[in-house]
């Protein structure tokens, strides 16, 4: 069975939905668990435009804080938490290879229109991964 699961999280509220499944799958496989969140770099001009010096640094700091909370909920060691900067798909696949993950777990939104044409992160992971991928269908957003 699976020995090393990599949980890819965007650290949004969707994560709460995924935690229960990640925990259960880890429980019955006895696998090691790593978690990854990727911060996509903004183009250089946006910093000046927004008048913010180090928005990327701030995003990374906030992401690390959220990651630590999530990691404590899932009992994941510091060494197995990854906050990376770069293109999401590339970084997830790179870390999956480096840690020797044999299962990647990610969420998947129902898509239509333009976002269907552009493709999802889940799709990109699925097509590039060298290991199994579990895409968990996320609940539809409720119109408010
Ligand atoms: P999306 O296709 O962008 O709606 O995301 C679907 C799933 O891809 C999310 O539920 C996460 O599992 C994963 N994902 C999206 N963005 C990131 C990110 N920045 N870092 C890590 N995983 C992500």
PDB file of C-alpha atoms in Angstrom, residues 21-119:
ATOM      1  CA  UNK A  21     -10.000  12.191   4.008  1.00  0.00           C
ATOM      2  CA  UNK A  22      -6.244  12.686   4.256  1.00  0.00           C
ATOM      3  CA  UNK A  23      -6.351  11.580   7.891  1.00  0.00           C
ATOM      4  CA  UNK A  24      -8.409   8.488   7.100  1.00  0.00           C
ATOM      5  CA  UNK A  25      -6.236   7.386   4.179  1.00  0.00           C
ATOM      6  CA  UNK A  26      -3.097   7.913   6.192  1.00  0.00           C
ATOM      7  CA  UNK A  27      -4.702   5.932   9.030  1.00  0.00           C
ATOM      8  CA  UNK A  28      -5.466   2.831   7.048  1.00  0.00           C
ATOM      9  CA  UNK A  29      -2.287   2.862   4.977  1.00  0.00           C
ATOM     10  CA  UNK A  30       0.061   3.789   7.834  1.00  0.00           C
ATOM     11  CA  UNK A  31       1.838   6.045   5.337  1.00  0.00           C
ATOM     12  CA  UNK A  32       4.128   8.927   6.130  1.00  0.00           C
ATOM     13  CA  UNK A  33       2.520  12.292   5.365  1.00  0.00           C
ATOM     14  CA  UNK A  34       4.052  15.441   3.874  1.00  0.00           C
ATOM     15  CA  UNK A  35       2.194  18.655   3.088  1.00  0.00           C
ATOM     16  CA  UNK A  36       2.933  21.203   0.383  1.00  0.00           C
ATOM     17  CA  UNK A  37       1.658  24.700  -0.325  1.00  0.00           C
ATOM     18  CA  UNK A  38       2.981  26.737  -3.244  1.00  0.00           C
ATOM     19  CA  UNK A  39       3.079  30.522  -3.404  1.00  0.00           C
ATOM     20  CA  UNK A  40       2.935  31.701  -7.018  1.00  0.00           C
ATOM     21  CA  UNK A  41       5.330  34.617  -7.595  1.00  0.00           C
ATOM     22  CA  UNK A  42       3.778  37.902  -8.707  1.00  0.00           C
ATOM     23  CA  UNK A  43       5.307  39.730 -11.644  1.00  0.00           C
ATOM     24  CA  UNK A  44       7.874  42.302 -10.465  1.00  0.00           C
ATOM     25  CA  UNK A  45       5.843  45.350 -11.495  1.00  0.00           C
ATOM     26  CA  UNK A  46       2.945  44.428  -9.177  1.00  0.00           C
ATOM     27  CA  UNK A  47       5.097  45.135  -6.112  1.00  0.00           C
ATOM     28  CA  UNK A  48       5.704  48.720  -7.130  1.00  0.00           C
ATOM     29  CA  UNK A  49       2.122  49.117  -8.299  1.00  0.00           C
ATOM     30  CA  UNK A  50       0.739  47.939  -4.979  1.00  0.00           C
ATOM     31  CA  UNK A  51       3.303  49.959  -3.048  1.00  0.00           C
ATOM     32  CA  UNK A  52       4.250  46.866  -1.122  1.00  0.00           C
ATOM     33  CA  UNK A  53       7.938  46.087  -0.732  1.00  0.00           C
ATOM     34  CA  UNK A  54       7.950  42.406  -0.126  1.00  0.00           C
ATOM     35  CA  UNK A  55       4.532  40.985  -0.841  1.00  0.00           C
ATOM     36  CA  UNK A  56       6.023  37.612  -1.695  1.00  0.00           C
ATOM     37  CA  UNK A  57       7.812  37.473   1.660  1.00  0.00           C
ATOM     38  CA  UNK A  58       4.565  38.352   3.429  1.00  0.00           C
ATOM     39  CA  UNK A  59       2.678  35.666   1.546  1.00  0.00           C
ATOM     40  CA  UNK A  60       5.316  33.106   2.459  1.00  0.00           C
ATOM     41  CA  UNK A  61       5.247  34.119   6.135  1.00  0.00           C
ATOM     42  CA  UNK A  62       1.443  33.877   6.263  1.00  0.00           C
ATOM     43  CA  UNK A  63       1.496  30.582   4.395  1.00  0.00           C
ATOM     44  CA  UNK A  64       4.036  29.143   6.838  1.00  0.00           C
ATOM     45  CA  UNK A  65       1.803  30.140   9.766  1.00  0.00           C
ATOM     46  CA  UNK A  66      -1.252  28.491   8.182  1.00  0.00           C
ATOM     47  CA  UNK A  67       0.868  25.479   7.277  1.00  0.00           C
ATOM     48  CA  UNK A  68       2.004  25.071  10.885  1.00  0.00           C
ATOM     49  CA  UNK A  69      -1.611  25.074  12.108  1.00  0.00           C
ATOM     50  CA  UNK A  70      -2.574  22.502   9.507  1.00  0.00           C
ATOM     51  CA  UNK A  71       0.488  20.388  10.274  1.00  0.00           C
ATOM     52  CA  UNK A  72      -0.361  20.300  13.959  1.00  0.00           C
ATOM     53  CA  UNK A  73      -3.907  19.149  13.123  1.00  0.00           C
ATOM     54  CA  UNK A  74      -2.421  16.333  11.069  1.00  0.00           C
ATOM     55  CA  UNK A  75       0.622  15.609  13.245  1.00  0.00           C
ATOM     56  CA  UNK A  76       3.129  16.398  10.552  1.00  0.00           C
ATOM     57  CA  UNK A  77       6.735  17.240  11.482  1.00  0.00           C
ATOM     58  CA  UNK A  78       8.412  20.478  10.492  1.00  0.00           C
ATOM     59  CA  UNK A  79      10.710  18.611   8.101  1.00  0.00           C
ATOM     60  CA  UNK A  80       7.708  17.291   6.203  1.00  0.00           C
ATOM     61  CA  UNK A  81       6.077  20.704   5.657  1.00  0.00           C
ATOM     62  CA  UNK A  82       6.877  22.446   2.380  1.00  0.00           C
ATOM     63  CA  UNK A  83       6.080  26.054   1.501  1.00  0.00           C
ATOM     64  CA  UNK A  84       7.551  26.653  -1.946  1.00  0.00           C
ATOM     65  CA  UNK A  85       7.673  29.622  -4.307  1.00  0.00           C
ATOM     66  CA  UNK A  86       7.128  28.998  -8.007  1.00  0.00           C
ATOM     67  CA  UNK A  87       4.685  27.503 -10.471  1.00  0.00           C
ATOM     68  CA  UNK A  88       2.253  25.363  -8.463  1.00  0.00           C
ATOM     69  CA  UNK A  89       2.217  22.241 -10.602  1.00  0.00           C
ATOM     70  CA  UNK A  90       5.988  22.173 -11.138  1.00  0.00           C
ATOM     71  CA  UNK A  91       6.755  22.596  -7.443  1.00  0.00           C
ATOM     72  CA  UNK A  92       4.246  19.955  -6.335  1.00  0.00           C
ATOM     73  CA  UNK A  93       5.677  17.425  -8.780  1.00  0.00           C
ATOM     74  CA  UNK A  94       9.258  18.326  -7.830  1.00  0.00           C
ATOM     75  CA  UNK A  95       8.649  17.819  -4.115  1.00  0.00           C
ATOM     76  CA  UNK A  96       6.654  14.637  -4.798  1.00  0.00           C
ATOM     77  CA  UNK A  97       9.737  13.268  -6.568  1.00  0.00           C
ATOM     78  CA  UNK A  98      12.169  14.460  -3.896  1.00  0.00           C
ATOM     79  CA  UNK A  99      10.274  12.927  -0.961  1.00  0.00           C
ATOM     80  CA  UNK A 100       9.449   9.773  -2.940  1.00  0.00           C
ATOM     81  CA  UNK A 101       5.679  10.220  -2.634  1.00  0.00           C
ATOM     82  CA  UNK A 102       3.652   7.335  -4.016  1.00  0.00           C
ATOM     83  CA  UNK A 103       0.316   9.163  -3.624  1.00  0.00           C
ATOM     84  CA  UNK A 104      -0.559  12.824  -4.104  1.00  0.00           C
ATOM     85  CA  UNK A 105      -3.870  14.005  -2.640  1.00  0.00           C
ATOM     86  CA  UNK A 106      -5.438  17.204  -3.931  1.00  0.00           C
ATOM     87  CA  UNK A 107      -8.861  18.770  -4.284  1.00  0.00           C
ATOM     88  CA  UNK A 108     -10.793  19.239  -7.495  1.00  0.00           C
ATOM     89  CA  UNK A 109     -13.475  21.821  -8.254  1.00  0.00           C
ATOM     90  CA  UNK A 110     -16.247  21.233 -10.749  1.00  0.00           C
ATOM     91  CA  UNK A 111     -15.383  23.411 -13.734  1.00  0.00           C
ATOM     92  CA  UNK A 112     -17.162  24.996 -16.618  1.00  0.00           C
ATOM     93  CA  UNK A 113     -16.653  27.855 -19.040  1.00  0.00           C
ATOM     94  CA  UNK A 114     -13.268  29.527 -19.186  1.00  0.00           C
ATOM     95  CA  UNK A 115     -11.832  27.799 -16.156  1.00  0.00           C
ATOM     96  CA  UNK A 116     -12.576  24.433 -17.797  1.00  0.00           C
ATOM     97  CA  UNK A 117     -10.620  25.531 -20.859  1.00  0.00           C
ATOM     98  CA  UNK A 118      -7.710  26.782 -18.774  1.00  0.00           C
ATOM     99  CA  UNK A 119      -7.607  23.544 -16.812  1.00  0.00           C
TER     100      UNK A 119
END
